[in-house]
């Protein structure tokens, strides 16, 4: 190194330290807000809302100001100019901050505020429209949100497909073309598979978990399930919330669930799903806390972790061999249910279900495809808001063979659009698809995992996920992470093989 | 108004709005930190500490930066110059922010950080010294903290008594002379009163609550007590914590307590104490949230509220007439205890107790006087750290007639000095003294409250407190608030009358 080169490297180090300090502050503010939101969802007294809203709004403004501050831009420019002096990890951090910075600084503050205000007001409007089954009430708000989000996308990239820009808010590094292809494959495969299932004479034990199950005992069993999977209680807790979620950091990744006395199976699969999210969070490296290297890759990867545990483990035959005896200890009335019957009940296809959140592992993706196709149309301008109910119902009939009779059980059922969240839905299905790819790669390396699951041994599987996914945080882009973990680009192949084998067996298909 | 005057008033309004916005931000950050600390004390998983410490440190830095920013000083100067254009409420806000600003900007950041680091390290050192009953281990740290706090005080006001400066951190508007006089009066009255009690032949029902009491039933009874007093559950909750506290805002003021199977009485009085704090917080005006007018006056007033409910209500004879039947529903074994016996048990004087937090209503203040006298000596330089154990034990013998045999049950028992909190202790006693003055003023206006308490009617008392104390937030300084509420300056007269009457009756004194 020449003296000049040394000086440049020193400058880069100093600039990097300053960027990191800024990033850590932003991240700590975000994590503090996460605790406040958890508290609000889980335990806050009812009257706390106005003060909590102000606290969260203050934290959000502070974070936004730190991110969009001129100094952030200067530091990024300085570091990008000194790219050769950075380590790979530093380069990854700069890449992530650059992306956030560009997005945050492209959109005028007034538009951000208008979107925020419109979505705040949209929520009660949507709630009431759904309650009164009256799409007309929600339509003007939805139109406004579509317009605002198109405007938002144009600020970020006026030359891009606006839906692609919005999708990238949730899944920054997967190109939309890949996502679209995968969703089309799901549609083209699952629609005929579902028809075959419909025509099948197979007689599954769909009522294996029929009955009334006490909430407290369900909670005890949920804790048993978390114990069985190896949830690290020193870094988490289980509580109830109206809408199950998990949140937190690698030091404190909490799970929530809910209990319905008539749906024991639902509470078990839901808590395993949330375990998958929390377990990913816990696997992020402690020493990178509050930097992008210690934070989860985006929604698809997160959902891949919840779906892997929920579906590939929690809905597997060997899991029920293992777990049914535990369930029987809490609920002796399950004594006559066999592991095969439990497995069948956990995997039954609900062919007349209209509601996404109640869907089974298979039809779920058709619910998603419908939303994806509609929201793409809305954002591209190919579809008018007024056409949504008709198109929604037609697509349900075409893909799922059922037709909603009301908008409340049709296009008004989900909260996402009232949040202005266009581009979010696809990540649910992409997560399932990735789960299958990761699970196949894990089995490719570790051998068939059925015996381990049957023995309640999850260390190998979790070790593989820690090593190949969790420990990297945002080090790689999503496509690079997938390729590094599985040796292949993102593909639906493994998911389609998986459902083909599983449902072929369950429903005696050819 | 001339055109010039109008312009000045407009400027002042604009400056005030900007100051208020800044103050609200600072307050919202502080309230967010309060939620994080509540979570940490009550429900955070063990491993969460490192991340939580960083979140809290970030919030603390952001708050400090907003407060000490040059613009805060400019706005204050502008508003003080335009004093005539401000309303009384605006003037109060400016006064409070000025005080915080001056304190925060006087102390160099390096000293703040050194104190913060020293107290962080002091805590485990103190814990271990206490555990091993070895004052020598803690002495060097205590010496360093005394030096740092003297230095801190000198930055704020080099001409003042440094203890006065530190005391003013907790009680900004009460002059130390008044506080000192009141504490001396307590000492001079309570020492002989305690001697008389010691010689009394009265046979109190000290064992009325002897026994084992199930934790869950104790919690149910704690909830009964909160119900009985009118705790607003829509704005609060009850949880357990290792050290009971209450925290929050007027929208969300939570109470914590703890349960000891052998100390039912302790859990009842403790939860009533915390109710008093939370009830004050809930009484702060909603519309002034996040400004000084919506925030509690300092420690003495806060403690007056907890002590008023704990002692003047919760340890009163009519309260036990009312509440004993409720307690009997949870604990049928109390059937043979009479209200008079419960009252006696709740007010017994523990004449051989060495521990402040286990003290009764009377001896408590002698524990405080001892700490006050010692910490004053330390800060003034009249007392060496090495002399503390000896002086501590001598004073216990002189004032309380008991001598600690170890430092663990002597001068190492409290956490406060390891926090660098010199000047905090007096506010506990001042709070009790103020409680008596406020209660007397309330009865002066409302008439004797015994019948209302016996009937479980607390609306009049609470209404009086809302009107005369709670609704004002920090509108008045503490002396002005006391004078406005009671018509008199702060005085120990009512407290001394109260203990004289109460303990004269209990212990058959002349």
Coordinates of N, CA, C and O in Angstrom, one line a residue, chain B residues 372-480:
Chain B
X372 N -30.2 10.2 55.0 CA -30.1 11.6 54.6 C -28.9 12.2 55.3 O -28.0 12.9 54.7
X373 N -28.7 12.0 56.6 CA -27.6 12.5 57.3 C -26.3 12.0 56.8 O -25.3 12.8 56.7
X374 N -26.2 10.7 56.5 CA -25.0 10.2 56.0 C -24.7 10.7 54.6 O -23.5 11.1 54.3
X375 N -25.6 10.7 53.7 CA -25.3 11.1 52.3 C -25.0 12.6 52.3 O -24.1 13.0 51.5
X376 N -25.6 13.4 53.1 CA -25.2 14.8 53.2 C -23.8 14.9 53.6 O -23.0 15.7 53.0
X377 N -23.4 14.2 54.6 CA -22.0 14.2 55.1 C -21.0 13.8 54.0 O -20.0 14.4 53.8
X378 N -21.4 12.7 53.3 CA -20.5 12.2 52.2 C -20.3 13.3 51.1 O -19.2 13.6 50.7
X379 N -21.4 13.9 50.7 CA -21.3 14.9 49.6 C -20.7 16.2 50.1 O -19.9 16.8 49.3
X380 N -20.9 16.6 51.3 CA -20.2 17.8 51.8 C -18.8 17.6 52.1 O -18.0 18.5 52.2
X381 N -18.4 16.3 52.2 CA -17.0 16.0 52.5 C -16.7 15.9 54.0 O -15.6 15.6 54.4
X382 N -17.8 16.1 54.8 CA -17.6 16.0 56.3 C -17.5 14.5 56.7 O -17.0 14.2 57.8
X383 N -17.9 13.6 55.9 CA -17.9 12.2 56.2 C -17.1 11.4 55.2 O -17.3 11.6 54.0
X384 N -16.1 10.6 55.6 CA -15.4 9.7 54.7 C -16.2 8.5 54.4 O -16.9 7.9 55.3
X385 N -16.0 7.9 53.2 CA -16.7 6.7 52.9 C -16.4 5.6 53.9 O -17.2 4.8 54.3
X386 N -15.1 5.5 54.3 CA -14.7 4.5 55.2 C -15.4 4.5 56.6 O -15.5 3.6 57.3
X387 N -15.9 5.7 56.9 CA -16.6 5.9 58.2 C -18.1 5.4 58.1 O -18.8 5.3 59.2
X388 N -18.6 5.2 56.9 CA -20.0 5.0 56.8 C -20.6 3.8 57.6 O -21.6 4.0 58.3
X389 N -19.9 2.6 57.6 CA -20.5 1.5 58.4 C -20.7 1.9 59.9 O -21.7 1.6 60.5
X390 N -19.6 2.4 60.4 CA -19.7 2.8 61.9 C -20.8 3.8 62.2 O -21.6 3.6 63.1
X391 N -20.8 4.9 61.4 CA -21.8 5.9 61.6 C -23.2 5.4 61.4 O -24.1 5.7 62.1
X392 N -23.3 4.6 60.4 CA -24.6 3.9 60.1 C -25.1 3.2 61.3 O -26.2 3.4 61.8
X393 N -24.3 2.3 61.8 CA -24.7 1.5 63.0 C -24.9 2.3 64.2 O -25.9 2.0 65.0
X394 N -24.1 3.3 64.4 CA -24.3 4.1 65.6 C -25.7 4.8 65.5 O -26.4 4.9 66.5
X395 N -26.0 5.3 64.4 CA -27.2 6.1 64.2 C -28.4 5.1 64.4 O -29.4 5.5 65.0
X396 N -28.3 3.9 63.9 CA -29.4 2.9 64.1 C -29.6 2.7 65.5 O -30.7 2.6 66.0
X397 N -28.5 2.6 66.3 CA -28.6 2.4 67.7 C -29.3 3.6 68.4 O -30.2 3.4 69.2
X398 N -28.8 4.8 68.0 CA -29.3 6.0 68.6 C -30.8 6.2 68.3 O -31.6 6.5 69.2
X399 N -31.2 6.1 67.0 CA -32.5 6.5 66.6 C -33.5 5.4 66.8 O -34.7 5.6 67.1
X400 N -33.1 4.2 66.5 CA -34.0 3.1 66.4 C -33.8 2.0 67.5 O -34.6 1.1 67.6
X401 N -32.7 2.2 68.3 CA -32.5 1.3 69.4 C -32.1 -0.1 68.9 O -32.2 -1.1 69.7
X402 N -31.6 -0.2 67.7 CA -31.2 -1.5 67.2 C -29.8 -1.3 66.5 O -29.6 -0.3 65.9
X403 N -29.0 -2.3 66.5 CA -27.7 -2.2 65.9 C -27.5 -3.3 64.9 O -27.5 -4.5 65.3
X404 N -27.2 -3.0 63.6 CA -27.0 -4.0 62.6 C -25.7 -4.8 63.0 O -24.8 -4.2 63.5
X405 N -25.8 -6.1 62.8 CA -24.6 -6.9 63.1 C -23.7 -7.1 61.8 O -22.6 -7.5 61.9
X406 N -24.3 -6.8 60.7 CA -23.5 -6.9 59.4 C -23.8 -5.7 58.6 O -24.9 -5.0 58.7
X407 N -22.9 -5.5 57.6 CA -23.2 -4.4 56.7 C -24.3 -4.7 55.6 O -24.9 -3.9 55.1
X408 N -24.4 -6.0 55.4 CA -25.4 -6.5 54.5 C -26.8 -6.0 55.0 O -27.7 -5.6 54.2
X409 N -27.0 -6.1 56.3 CA -28.3 -5.7 56.8 C -28.1 -4.3 57.4 O -29.0 -3.7 58.1
X410 N -27.0 -3.6 57.0 CA -26.8 -2.2 57.4 C -26.6 -1.4 56.2 O -27.5 -1.3 55.3
X411 N -25.5 -0.8 56.0 CA -25.3 0.3 55.0 C -25.2 -0.2 53.6 O -25.2 0.6 52.7
X412 N -25.3 -1.6 53.4 CA -25.3 -2.1 52.1 C -26.7 -2.5 51.6 O -26.8 -3.1 50.5
X413 N -27.7 -2.2 52.4 CA -29.0 -2.8 52.1 C -29.7 -2.2 50.9 O -30.5 -2.8 50.2
X414 N -29.4 -0.9 50.6 CA -30.2 -0.2 49.6 C -29.4 0.0 48.2 O -28.2 0.2 48.3
X415 N -30.1 0.0 47.2 CA -29.5 0.1 45.8 C -29.1 1.5 45.5 O -28.3 1.8 44.6
X416 N -29.7 2.5 46.1 CA -29.7 3.9 45.7 C -28.3 4.4 45.4 O -28.0 5.1 44.4
X417 N -27.4 4.3 46.4 CA -26.1 4.9 46.2 C -25.3 4.2 45.1 O -24.5 4.9 44.4
X418 N -25.6 3.0 44.8 CA -24.9 2.3 43.7 C -25.3 2.9 42.4 O -24.7 2.8 41.4
X419 N -26.5 3.5 42.4 CA -27.0 4.2 41.2 C -26.5 5.6 41.2 O -26.8 6.4 40.2
X420 N -25.8 6.0 42.2 CA -25.3 7.4 42.3 C -26.5 8.3 42.7 O -26.4 9.6 42.5
X421 N -27.5 7.8 43.3 CA -28.7 8.6 43.6 C -28.6 9.2 45.0 O -29.2 8.6 45.9
X422 N -27.8 10.2 45.1 CA -27.7 10.9 46.4 C -28.7 12.1 46.4 O -28.7 12.8 45.4
X423 N -29.5 12.1 47.4 CA -30.5 13.2 47.4 C -31.9 12.7 47.2 O -32.9 13.4 47.2
X424 N -32.0 11.4 46.9 CA -33.3 10.7 46.6 C -34.1 10.4 47.8 O -35.3 10.6 47.9
X425 N -33.4 9.8 48.8 CA -34.0 9.3 50.0 C -35.0 10.2 50.7 O -36.1 9.8 51.0
X426 N -34.6 11.5 50.9 CA -35.5 12.4 51.6 C -36.9 12.5 51.0 O -37.9 12.6 51.7
X427 N -37.0 12.3 49.7 CA -38.4 12.5 49.1 C -39.4 11.4 49.5 O -40.6 11.7 49.5
X428 N -38.9 10.3 50.0 CA -39.8 9.3 50.5 C -40.5 9.8 51.8 O -41.8 9.8 51.9
X429 N -39.7 10.4 52.7 CA -40.4 10.9 53.9 C -41.2 12.2 53.6 O -42.3 12.4 54.2
X430 N -40.6 13.0 52.7 CA -41.4 14.3 52.4 C -42.7 13.9 51.8 O -43.7 14.6 52.0
X431 N -42.7 12.8 51.0 CA -44.0 12.4 50.5 C -45.0 12.0 51.5 O -46.2 12.4 51.4
X432 N -44.6 11.3 52.5 CA -45.5 10.9 53.6 C -46.0 12.2 54.4 O -47.2 12.2 54.7
X433 N -45.1 13.1 54.6 CA -45.5 14.3 55.3 C -46.5 15.1 54.5 O -47.5 15.6 55.0
X434 N -46.3 15.2 53.2 CA -47.2 15.9 52.3 C -48.5 15.2 52.2 O -49.6 15.8 52.1
X435 N -48.5 13.8 52.2 CA -49.7 13.1 52.2 C -50.6 13.5 53.3 O -51.8 13.7 53.2
X436 N -50.0 13.6 54.5 CA -50.8 14.0 55.7 C -51.4 15.4 55.5 O -52.6 15.6 55.9
X437 N -50.6 16.3 55.0 CA -51.1 17.7 54.8 C -52.2 17.7 53.8 O -53.2 18.4 54.0
X438 N -52.1 17.0 52.7 CA -53.1 16.9 51.7 C -54.4 16.3 52.2 O -55.5 16.7 52.0
X439 N -54.2 15.2 53.0 CA -55.4 14.5 53.5 C -56.2 15.4 54.5 O -57.4 15.4 54.5
X440 N -55.4 16.1 55.3 CA -56.1 17.0 56.2 C -56.8 18.1 55.5 O -58.0 18.5 55.8
X441 N -56.2 18.6 54.4 CA -56.9 19.7 53.6 C -58.1 19.1 53.0 O -59.2 19.8 52.9
X442 N -58.0 17.9 52.5 CA -59.2 17.3 51.8 C -60.3 17.1 52.9 O -61.5 17.4 52.6
X443 N -60.0 16.6 54.0 CA -61.0 16.5 55.1 C -61.6 17.8 55.5 O -62.7 17.9 55.9
X444 N -60.7 18.8 55.5 CA -61.1 20.1 55.9 C -62.2 20.6 55.0 O -63.2 21.2 55.4
X445 N -62.1 20.2 53.7 CA -63.1 20.7 52.7 C -64.3 19.7 52.6 O -65.4 20.1 52.5
X446 N -64.0 18.4 52.7 CA -65.0 17.4 52.5 C -65.7 16.9 53.7 O -66.7 16.2 53.7
X447 N -65.1 17.2 54.9 CA -65.6 16.7 56.1 C -64.9 15.3 56.4 O -64.2 14.8 55.5
X448 N -65.1 14.8 57.6 CA -64.4 13.5 57.9 C -64.7 12.5 56.9 O -65.9 12.3 56.5
X449 N -63.7 11.8 56.5 CA -63.9 10.8 55.4 C -64.1 9.4 55.8 O -64.3 8.5 55.0
X450 N -64.0 9.2 57.1 CA -64.1 7.8 57.7 C -65.4 7.1 57.2 O -65.3 5.9 56.7
X451 N -66.5 7.7 57.2 CA -67.8 7.1 56.8 C -67.7 6.7 55.3 O -68.2 5.6 54.9
X452 N -67.1 7.6 54.5 CA -67.0 7.3 53.1 C -66.1 6.1 52.8 O -66.4 5.2 52.0
X453 N -65.0 6.1 53.5 CA -64.1 4.9 53.4 C -64.8 3.6 53.8 O -64.7 2.6 53.1
X454 N -65.5 3.7 54.9 CA -66.2 2.5 55.4 C -67.2 2.1 54.4 O -67.5 0.9 54.3
X455 N -67.8 3.0 53.6 CA -68.8 2.7 52.6 C -68.2 2.3 51.3 O -68.9 2.0 50.3
X456 N -66.8 2.4 51.2 CA -66.2 2.1 49.9 C -66.4 3.2 48.9 O -66.3 3.0 47.7
X457 N -66.6 4.4 49.4 CA -66.8 5.5 48.5 C -65.6 6.4 48.4 O -65.3 7.1 49.4
X458 N -64.9 6.4 47.3 CA -63.7 7.2 47.2 C -63.8 8.3 46.2 O -62.8 9.0 45.9
X459 N -65.0 8.5 45.7 CA -65.1 9.6 44.6 C -64.8 11.0 45.1 O -64.1 11.8 44.4
X460 N -65.2 11.3 46.3 CA -65.0 12.6 46.8 C -63.5 12.9 47.0 O -63.0 13.9 46.6
X461 N -62.9 11.9 47.7 CA -61.4 12.1 48.0 C -60.7 12.1 46.7 O -59.8 13.0 46.5
X462 N -61.0 11.2 45.8 CA -60.2 11.2 44.5 C -60.5 12.5 43.7 O -59.7 13.0 43.0
X463 N -61.8 12.9 43.7 CA -62.1 14.1 43.0 C -61.4 15.3 43.6 O -60.9 16.2 42.8
X464 N -61.2 15.4 44.9 CA -60.4 16.5 45.5 C -59.0 16.4 45.0 O -58.4 17.4 44.7
X465 N -58.4 15.2 45.0 CA -57.0 15.1 44.5 C -56.9 15.4 43.1 O -55.9 16.1 42.6
X466 N -57.9 15.0 42.3 CA -57.8 15.3 40.8 C -57.8 16.8 40.7 O -57.0 17.4 39.9
X467 N -58.7 17.5 41.4 CA -58.9 18.9 41.2 C -57.7 19.7 41.7 O -57.3 20.7 41.1
X468 N -57.2 19.3 42.9 CA -56.2 20.1 43.6 C -54.8 19.7 43.3 O -53.8 20.5 43.5
X469 N -54.6 18.5 42.8 CA -53.2 18.0 42.6 C -53.0 17.5 41.1 O -52.3 18.1 40.3
X470 N -53.8 16.5 40.8 CA -53.5 15.7 39.5 C -53.6 16.6 38.3 O -52.7 16.6 37.4
X471 N -54.7 17.3 38.2 CA -54.9 18.0 36.9 C -53.9 19.1 36.6 O -53.8 19.5 35.5
X472 N -53.1 19.5 37.6 CA -52.2 20.6 37.3 C -50.8 20.1 36.7 O -50.1 21.0 36.2
X473 N -50.6 18.8 36.7 CA -49.3 18.4 36.1 C -48.2 19.2 36.8 O -48.1 19.4 38.0
X474 N -47.3 19.7 35.9 CA -46.2 20.6 36.4 C -46.5 22.1 36.3 O -45.6 22.9 36.2
X475 N -47.8 22.4 36.3 CA -48.2 23.8 36.1 C -47.6 24.7 37.2 O -47.0 25.7 36.9
X476 N -47.7 24.2 38.5 CA -47.1 25.0 39.6 C -45.8 24.3 40.0 O -45.6 23.1 39.9
X477 N -44.9 25.1 40.7 CA -43.8 24.5 41.3 C -44.4 23.7 42.5 O -45.5 23.9 43.0
X478 N -43.6 22.8 43.1 CA -44.1 22.0 44.3 C -44.6 22.9 45.4 O -45.7 22.7 45.9
X479 N -43.8 23.9 45.9 CA -44.3 24.8 46.9 C -45.6 25.5 46.6 O -46.6 25.5 47.4
X480 N -45.7 25.9 45.3 CA -46.9 26.6 44.9 C -48.1 25.6 44.8 O -49.2 26.0 45.2

